[in-house]
Coordinates of C-alpha atoms in Angstrom, one line a residue:
M744 CA 25.7 -162.6 176.7
R745 CA 22.3 -162.3 176.7
K746 CA 19.5 -161.7 173.6
S747 CA 18.9 -158.1 172.4
V748 CA 15.2 -157.2 172.7
I749 CA 12.7 -155.2 170.6
A750 CA 9.9 -154.2 171.9
I751 CA 6.9 -153.3 169.5
V752 CA 5.4 -149.8 170.5
G753 CA 2.1 -147.9 169.3
R754 CA -1.1 -146.3 169.7
P755 CA -4.0 -149.6 169.9
N756 CA -4.6 -151.2 166.6
V757 CA -1.8 -150.6 164.4
G758 CA -1.0 -153.7 164.1
K759 CA 1.8 -154.5 166.6
S760 CA 0.6 -158.0 167.2
T761 CA 0.2 -158.9 163.6
I762 CA 4.0 -157.8 163.3
F763 CA 4.6 -159.7 166.3
N764 CA 3.3 -162.9 165.1
R765 CA 4.9 -162.5 161.7
L766 CA 8.6 -161.9 163.2
V767 CA 8.2 -164.6 166.1
G768 CA 6.6 -167.5 163.3
E769 CA 3.3 -168.0 165.6
R770 CA 0.0 -167.0 166.2
I771 CA 1.3 -165.9 169.9
S772 CA -0.5 -162.5 170.1
I773 CA -4.4 -162.4 170.2
V774 CA -5.4 -160.2 167.4
E775 CA -8.3 -158.6 166.8
D776 CA -9.5 -155.1 164.9
T777 CA -10.9 -153.8 168.6
P778 CA -7.8 -151.2 170.4
G779 CA -7.1 -152.3 173.5
V780 CA -7.0 -156.1 172.9
T781 CA -3.6 -157.0 173.8
R782 CA -3.3 -155.5 177.0
D783 CA 0.1 -157.2 178.2
R784 CA 2.9 -156.9 177.3
I785 CA 3.6 -160.9 175.6
Y786 CA 7.7 -161.9 174.8
A787 CA 8.9 -164.4 172.5
E788 CA 12.3 -165.1 170.7
A789 CA 12.8 -164.6 167.5
E790 CA 15.2 -164.9 164.6
W791 CA 16.7 -162.3 161.5
L792 CA 19.5 -164.3 159.4
T793 CA 21.6 -165.1 161.8
T794 CA 20.6 -163.1 164.6
S795 CA 18.2 -164.2 167.5
F796 CA 17.1 -162.0 170.1
N797 CA 13.6 -161.4 172.3
V798 CA 10.4 -159.5 171.2
I799 CA 8.1 -157.8 173.4
D800 CA 4.3 -157.0 172.0
T801 CA 2.9 -154.3 174.3
G802 CA -0.5 -152.9 174.4
G803 CA -1.4 -149.9 172.9
I804 CA -0.6 -146.3 174.3
E805 CA -2.9 -144.1 174.4
L806 CA -4.0 -140.8 176.6
G807 CA -7.2 -141.1 179.2
D808 CA -7.4 -141.7 182.9
E809 CA -9.4 -144.9 182.8
P810 CA -7.1 -147.6 184.9
L811 CA -7.0 -150.3 181.6
L812 CA -5.2 -147.3 179.3
V813 CA -3.4 -146.0 182.4
Q814 CA -2.1 -150.0 182.9
M815 CA -1.2 -150.6 178.9
R816 CA 0.3 -147.5 179.5
A817 CA 2.9 -148.1 182.0
Q818 CA 3.4 -151.6 180.7
A819 CA 4.6 -150.1 177.7
Q820 CA 6.8 -148.2 179.4
V821 CA 8.0 -151.1 181.3
A822 CA 8.4 -152.9 177.6
I823 CA 10.8 -149.5 176.9
D824 CA 12.7 -149.4 179.4
E825 CA 13.6 -153.5 178.7
A826 CA 14.4 -153.0 174.8
D827 CA 17.1 -152.1 173.6
V828 CA 15.6 -150.9 170.0
I829 CA 11.9 -150.1 169.9
V830 CA 9.9 -150.4 167.1
F831 CA 7.4 -147.3 166.8
M832 CA 4.3 -148.4 164.6
V833 CA 1.6 -146.1 162.6
N834 CA -1.0 -146.8 160.8
G835 CA 0.0 -145.7 157.1
R836 CA -4.0 -145.4 156.2
D837 CA -4.9 -143.4 159.2
G838 CA -1.8 -140.7 159.1
I839 CA -0.3 -139.2 161.7
T840 CA -3.2 -139.0 164.6
G841 CA -2.7 -136.6 168.1
A842 CA -1.8 -140.4 169.8
D843 CA 1.1 -141.3 167.4
E844 CA 2.4 -137.7 168.5
E845 CA 2.3 -138.4 172.2
V846 CA 4.1 -141.7 172.0
A847 CA 6.7 -140.0 169.4
K848 CA 7.2 -137.6 172.4
L849 CA 7.2 -140.7 175.3
L850 CA 10.0 -142.4 172.7
F851 CA 12.1 -139.4 173.1
K852 CA 12.3 -139.3 176.6
S853 CA 13.7 -143.1 176.9
N854 CA 17.1 -141.9 174.7
K855 CA 16.9 -145.9 172.8
P856 CA 17.2 -146.5 168.8
V857 CA 13.7 -146.2 167.7
V858 CA 13.0 -148.0 164.0
L859 CA 9.6 -146.3 162.9
A860 CA 7.6 -148.9 160.8
V861 CA 4.3 -147.4 159.0
N862 CA 2.3 -150.7 158.9
K863 CA -0.2 -151.8 156.5
V864 CA 1.1 -150.0 153.6
D865 CA -0.1 -153.3 151.5
N866 CA 0.4 -152.0 147.7
P867 CA 2.8 -150.1 146.1
E868 CA 0.5 -147.1 145.6
M869 CA 0.4 -146.6 149.3
R870 CA 4.3 -146.1 149.6
E871 CA 3.4 -142.3 148.9
N872 CA 1.6 -142.3 152.0
I873 CA 4.5 -142.9 154.4
Y874 CA 6.0 -139.5 153.7
E875 CA 4.5 -137.7 155.9
F876 CA 5.2 -138.9 158.8
Y877 CA 9.2 -138.1 158.3
S878 CA 7.7 -135.5 160.5
L879 CA 7.6 -137.1 163.7
G880 CA 11.0 -136.7 163.9
F881 CA 12.6 -140.7 163.6
G882 CA 14.4 -140.7 160.1
E883 CA 13.6 -143.2 157.5
P884 CA 10.1 -144.5 158.2
F885 CA 9.9 -148.2 156.6
P886 CA 7.1 -149.2 155.2
I887 CA 5.5 -152.6 156.2
S888 CA 2.5 -154.9 155.7
G889 CA 1.5 -156.7 158.5
T890 CA -1.1 -158.7 156.8
H891 CA 0.9 -159.6 153.8
G892 CA 4.8 -159.7 155.1
L893 CA 6.0 -157.3 153.1
G894 CA 8.6 -154.7 153.9
L895 CA 9.7 -156.6 157.1
G896 CA 13.3 -157.8 155.7
D897 CA 14.2 -154.0 155.6
M898 CA 13.0 -153.0 159.0
L899 CA 14.6 -155.8 160.6
D900 CA 17.8 -155.0 158.9
E901 CA 17.6 -151.5 160.4
V902 CA 16.7 -153.1 163.7
V903 CA 19.9 -155.5 163.9
K904 CA 21.7 -152.1 163.1
H905 CA 21.2 -150.8 166.4
F906 CA 21.8 -154.1 168.4
P907 CA 23.9 -153.4 171.5
E908 CA 27.7 -155.0 170.6
K909 CA 28.0 -158.2 172.4
I910 CA 30.7 -157.8 174.8
Q911 CA 32.3 -161.0 177.1
E912 CA 31.5 -160.4 180.8
E913 CA 34.5 -159.8 182.3
I914 CA 34.3 -162.8 184.2
D915 CA 36.6 -166.1 184.1
D916 CA 34.9 -168.7 182.7
D917 CA 36.1 -170.7 185.7
T918 CA 33.5 -168.4 187.1
I919 CA 30.3 -170.4 188.2
R920 CA 26.6 -168.4 187.8
F921 CA 23.6 -169.1 189.3
S922 CA 20.8 -167.5 189.3
L923 CA 17.3 -167.8 192.0
I924 CA 14.0 -167.6 190.4
G925 CA 10.4 -168.4 191.4
R926 CA 7.2 -166.9 192.7
P927 CA 7.0 -163.4 194.9
N928 CA 8.0 -163.7 198.6
V929 CA 9.2 -167.7 198.1
G930 CA 12.8 -166.2 199.9
K931 CA 14.9 -165.5 197.5
S932 CA 16.0 -161.6 198.2
S933 CA 16.7 -163.6 202.1
L934 CA 19.2 -166.7 200.6
V935 CA 21.1 -164.6 199.0
N936 CA 21.6 -162.4 202.0
S937 CA 22.4 -165.6 203.4
L938 CA 24.4 -166.9 201.2
L939 CA 26.9 -163.5 201.5
G940 CA 26.6 -163.0 205.0
Q941 CA 25.3 -159.8 205.0
E942 CA 22.7 -157.3 204.1
R943 CA 23.4 -157.1 200.0
V944 CA 19.8 -157.1 199.2
I945 CA 17.1 -155.0 200.5
V946 CA 14.7 -157.7 202.4
S947 CA 11.0 -157.1 202.8
D948 CA 8.0 -159.3 203.2
I949 CA 6.2 -157.5 200.6
A950 CA 5.8 -159.6 197.5
G951 CA 7.6 -157.8 194.5
T952 CA 10.4 -156.1 196.2
T953 CA 13.2 -156.9 194.0
R954 CA 12.4 -155.1 190.9
D955 CA 15.6 -156.3 188.9
A956 CA 18.1 -158.6 188.4
I957 CA 21.3 -158.5 191.1
D958 CA 24.8 -159.8 190.4
T959 CA 26.7 -160.4 193.1
P960 CA 30.3 -161.7 192.8
F961 CA 31.5 -164.1 196.4
T962 CA 33.9 -166.8 196.3
K963 CA 33.4 -170.0 199.0
D964 CA 36.6 -172.5 199.0
E965 CA 38.7 -171.2 196.6
R966 CA 35.8 -171.0 194.0
D967 CA 34.2 -167.8 192.1
Y968 CA 30.9 -167.4 192.1
V969 CA 28.1 -165.2 190.6
I970 CA 24.8 -165.3 192.3
I971 CA 22.0 -163.7 190.3
D972 CA 18.6 -162.5 192.0
T973 CA 15.4 -162.0 189.8
A974 CA 12.4 -160.4 190.4
G975 CA 9.7 -163.1 191.7
M976 CA 7.7 -164.5 188.6
R977 CA 3.7 -164.2 189.4
K978 CA 0.7 -165.9 188.1
R979 CA -1.1 -164.0 185.5
G980 CA -4.5 -162.8 186.4
K981 CA -3.0 -162.4 190.4
V982 CA -1.2 -159.9 189.4
Y983 CA -2.2 -156.1 190.4
E984 CA 0.9 -154.1 190.1
T985 CA 2.1 -153.6 186.8
T986 CA 5.8 -153.6 187.0
E987 CA 5.8 -156.9 189.0
K988 CA 3.8 -158.7 186.0
Y989 CA 6.7 -158.1 183.6
S990 CA 9.6 -159.8 185.5
I991 CA 9.3 -163.2 183.4
M992 CA 11.5 -160.9 181.2
R993 CA 13.9 -160.3 183.4
A994 CA 13.9 -163.9 184.6
L995 CA 14.7 -165.2 181.0
K996 CA 17.9 -163.0 180.4
A997 CA 19.2 -164.4 184.1
I998 CA 18.1 -167.8 183.1
E999 CA 20.1 -167.1 180.0
R1000 CA 23.3 -166.4 181.7
S1001 CA 23.1 -168.9 184.3
D1002 CA 25.3 -172.3 184.4
V1003 CA 22.6 -173.4 187.2
V1004 CA 19.0 -172.3 188.7
L1005 CA 17.9 -172.2 191.8
T1006 CA 14.1 -172.8 192.1
L1007 CA 13.0 -171.8 194.9
I1008 CA 9.7 -172.7 196.3
D1009 CA 8.0 -171.9 199.9
A1010 CA 7.7 -174.9 201.9
D1011 CA 4.7 -173.2 203.9
A1012 CA 2.7 -172.6 201.1
G1013 CA 3.1 -175.4 199.7
I1014 CA 3.8 -176.3 196.0
H1015 CA 2.2 -173.9 192.9
E1016 CA 1.4 -174.7 189.7
Q1017 CA 2.9 -171.3 188.6
D1018 CA 6.2 -173.3 190.8
K1019 CA 6.3 -175.8 187.7
K1020 CA 6.0 -173.4 185.2
I1021 CA 8.8 -170.8 186.3
A1022 CA 11.2 -174.0 186.8
G1023 CA 10.0 -175.3 183.5
Y1024 CA 11.7 -172.3 182.1
A1025 CA 15.3 -173.6 183.8
H1026 CA 14.7 -176.8 182.4
E1027 CA 13.6 -175.7 178.5
A1028 CA 16.9 -173.4 179.0
G1029 CA 18.9 -176.5 179.1
K1030 CA 20.4 -175.1 182.6
A1031 CA 21.6 -177.4 185.5
V1032 CA 18.7 -177.4 188.1
I1033 CA 18.5 -177.2 192.0
I1034 CA 14.9 -177.1 193.9
V1035 CA 14.9 -175.3 197.1
V1036 CA 12.4 -175.8 199.2
N1037 CA 12.9 -172.4 201.7
K1038 CA 11.5 -171.7 204.5
W1039 CA 11.6 -175.2 205.9
D1040 CA 12.0 -174.0 209.5
T1041 CA 8.1 -172.7 209.2
V1042 CA 7.0 -176.4 209.0
E1043 CA 5.9 -178.9 211.6
K1044 CA 7.9 -181.4 211.5
E1045 CA 7.3 -185.8 212.1
E1046 CA 10.1 -188.6 211.5
K1047 CA 8.9 -188.5 207.9
T1048 CA 8.1 -184.8 206.9
M1049 CA 11.2 -184.5 204.5
K1050 CA 10.5 -187.4 202.9
E1051 CA 6.8 -186.8 202.5
F1052 CA 7.6 -183.3 201.3
E1053 CA 10.2 -184.6 198.9
D1054 CA 8.0 -187.3 197.5
K1055 CA 5.3 -184.7 196.9
V1056 CA 8.2 -182.4 194.4
R1057 CA 9.2 -185.3 192.5
D1058 CA 5.0 -185.8 191.9
Q1059 CA 4.9 -182.6 191.2
F1060 CA 8.5 -182.0 189.1
R1061 CA 8.6 -185.3 187.1
F1062 CA 10.3 -183.0 184.1
L1063 CA 13.0 -181.7 186.8
D1064 CA 14.3 -186.1 188.3
Y1065 CA 17.0 -185.3 187.7
A1066 CA 17.3 -182.2 190.5
P1067 CA 19.0 -182.1 193.6
I1068 CA 16.2 -181.3 196.5
V1069 CA 17.9 -178.8 199.0
F1070 CA 15.6 -178.2 202.2
L1071 CA 16.7 -175.0 204.7
S1072 CA 15.8 -171.9 206.0
A1073 CA 17.0 -168.7 204.8
K1074 CA 15.8 -166.7 207.8
T1075 CA 17.5 -168.9 210.3
K1076 CA 20.6 -170.1 207.8
K1077 CA 20.1 -173.9 209.1
R1078 CA 21.4 -176.1 206.1
I1079 CA 22.2 -173.3 204.4
H1080 CA 25.8 -174.8 204.5
T1081 CA 24.5 -177.8 202.4
L1082 CA 23.1 -175.2 199.0
I1083 CA 26.8 -174.5 197.5
P1084 CA 28.2 -178.2 197.3
K1085 CA 25.4 -178.8 195.2
V1086 CA 25.5 -176.0 193.0
L1087 CA 29.4 -176.7 192.4
E1088 CA 28.4 -180.5 191.8
A1089 CA 25.6 -179.6 189.1
S1090 CA 27.7 -176.9 187.3
E1091 CA 30.3 -179.3 187.4
N1092 CA 28.1 -182.3 185.5
H1093 CA 26.7 -179.6 183.4
A1094 CA 30.1 -178.9 181.5
K1095 CA 31.0 -182.7 182.4
R1096 CA 32.4 -184.8 179.2
V1097 CA 32.5 -188.3 178.8
Q1098 CA 35.0 -190.5 176.9
T1099 CA 33.5 -191.9 174.0
N1100 CA 34.7 -195.4 174.8
L1101 CA 33.6 -195.5 178.1
L1102 CA 30.3 -193.9 176.5
N1103 CA 30.4 -196.8 174.2
E1104 CA 30.8 -199.5 176.8
V1105 CA 27.7 -197.9 178.8
I1106 CA 25.2 -198.0 175.6
M1107 CA 26.6 -201.9 174.6
D1108 CA 25.9 -203.4 177.7
A1109 CA 22.6 -201.6 178.0
L1110 CA 22.0 -203.2 174.6
A1111 CA 22.2 -206.4 176.0
M1112 CA 20.5 -205.9 179.3
N1113 CA 17.6 -204.5 177.6
P1114 CA 17.4 -205.5 173.5
S1115 CA 15.7 -202.7 171.5
P1116 CA 12.3 -203.4 170.5
S1117 CA 11.1 -204.0 167.3
I1118 CA 9.1 -201.5 165.8
K1119 CA 6.4 -202.9 163.0
G1120 CA 8.3 -205.5 162.4
Q1121 CA 11.9 -203.1 162.2
K1122 CA 14.3 -203.4 164.8
L1123 CA 16.3 -200.6 166.3
K1124 CA 20.5 -201.2 165.7
I1125 CA 22.5 -199.0 167.6
F1126 CA 26.1 -198.3 166.1
Y1127 CA 27.9 -196.4 167.9
A1128 CA 27.4 -193.1 170.4
T1129 CA 29.4 -189.7 170.7
Q1130 CA 29.1 -187.0 173.3
V1131 CA 28.8 -183.6 170.5
S1132 CA 28.4 -180.6 173.7
V1133 CA 28.1 -179.6 177.3
K1134 CA 25.8 -176.8 179.2
P1135 CA 23.9 -179.2 178.9
P1136 CA 25.4 -182.3 178.1
S1137 CA 24.6 -184.2 174.5
F1138 CA 25.2 -187.3 172.6
V1139 CA 24.4 -187.9 169.4
V1140 CA 23.7 -191.9 169.0
F1141 CA 24.3 -193.5 165.1
V1142 CA 21.4 -195.7 164.7
N1143 CA 19.8 -197.6 161.6
E1144 CA 16.4 -195.4 161.6
P1145 CA 15.9 -192.6 163.5
E1146 CA 12.4 -192.9 164.0
L1147 CA 12.8 -196.1 165.3
M1148 CA 14.1 -194.2 169.0
H1149 CA 10.9 -195.0 170.7
F1150 CA 11.2 -192.1 173.1
T1151 CA 10.9 -194.9 175.8
Y1152 CA 14.0 -195.9 174.6
E1153 CA 15.7 -193.4 175.1
R1154 CA 15.0 -192.6 178.1
F1155 CA 16.3 -195.9 179.2
L1156 CA 19.5 -194.8 177.7
E1157 CA 19.8 -191.8 179.2
N1158 CA 18.6 -193.8 182.5
R1159 CA 21.8 -195.9 181.9
I1160 CA 24.2 -193.0 180.7
R1161 CA 23.0 -191.1 184.2
E1162 CA 24.2 -194.4 186.5
A1163 CA 27.6 -194.7 184.6
F1164 CA 28.6 -191.6 184.8
G1165 CA 26.3 -189.1 187.5
F1166 CA 25.1 -185.9 185.7
E1167 CA 23.1 -185.5 188.9
G1168 CA 21.8 -181.6 188.6
T1169 CA 21.6 -181.5 184.8
P1170 CA 19.3 -182.4 181.6
I1171 CA 21.2 -184.2 179.0
K1172 CA 20.0 -184.2 175.7
I1173 CA 20.1 -187.8 173.2
F1174 CA 19.9 -187.1 169.5
A1175 CA 20.0 -190.0 167.3
R1176 CA 20.9 -189.9 163.6
K1177 CA 21.1 -191.9 160.7
R1178 CA 24.5 -193.6 160.5
S1179 CA 26.1 -192.3 156.8

């Protein structure tokens, strides 16, 4: 089930970025008292009470035909389209402006829930300024202060009321969900078509043809799958078509709903820095990952070509050392048969549980093989370990002092666990806890 999304929308210089930073708890958006500073949508996770959600900060909506203003308005429109709830921000010191009224017209057309937030109400005396904003037609205005953090709780209470009910997808728990992510034009849609054996998705040589995630269920070898195709992600600063810039949010939603993520690389174009950044989203989300080197038919090959390319991938994607690498061509379907077995294996490993007694045998053998080093005269003692969750497999190791668990020794234990139980394709997590 995906997280709800709120978009903070309004004309420039009403304090949207300040509120965004308050909600996500970090200084992510640039905050400057100059209209138009935030030109891109910026997104992050936030939490209110027990509810987590995604927040999109937007460039201000402003009338005018200058290219920047047109682009900012288009960016905000994409954010509005993606949002479940819109926070419409106005400036309590300025009163209603013509630009506010134009934004209101745009929001009425969206048919999305709108919460009206009157910012820069920094003291009780200024609360009298909010009443004129009823005339915008969005019900009760919520006075807030981004500078002082006032009123945000009441505003968020109202926002959360409008989140859609979490409806469980009508897909069996045994169904394996996997998504395809990568830069535009690496062949994601072609791979979908090759796997499905039919033209279910439009394929084009134009980067960015796929605009949104597309779910397609299929069955292979009596196993049910859902494949999620996503719009390609492109590096900021090299994107000129507005809607392409914002495929990252869609890809994050797809990753959230996946068991396995296929991160695609264009064999002909080679490995780009953006490929690593994109793969990092899946890794950080704790999903099973397969690195797919597509367009392998376009590469001139010698005896060691595949091994050399694999070595490059391993060097550049060191944080994905657990991920299998599959070389194929979606266009010619060469080696396409090797992919689904890897997806199945990665999914099973992602959900694998190991018996506590077997786990502890492996841990004790590891200790005997390589005793833990002393740190500042103290030696790490491991008493026992247990698996606490799956997707990804997570283990708690009970020790005398958690700070004595050096990351290199944690890595050693992870490698021993992988040698004993497999876990190819999935990250695993190890947490040191003090024995009570």
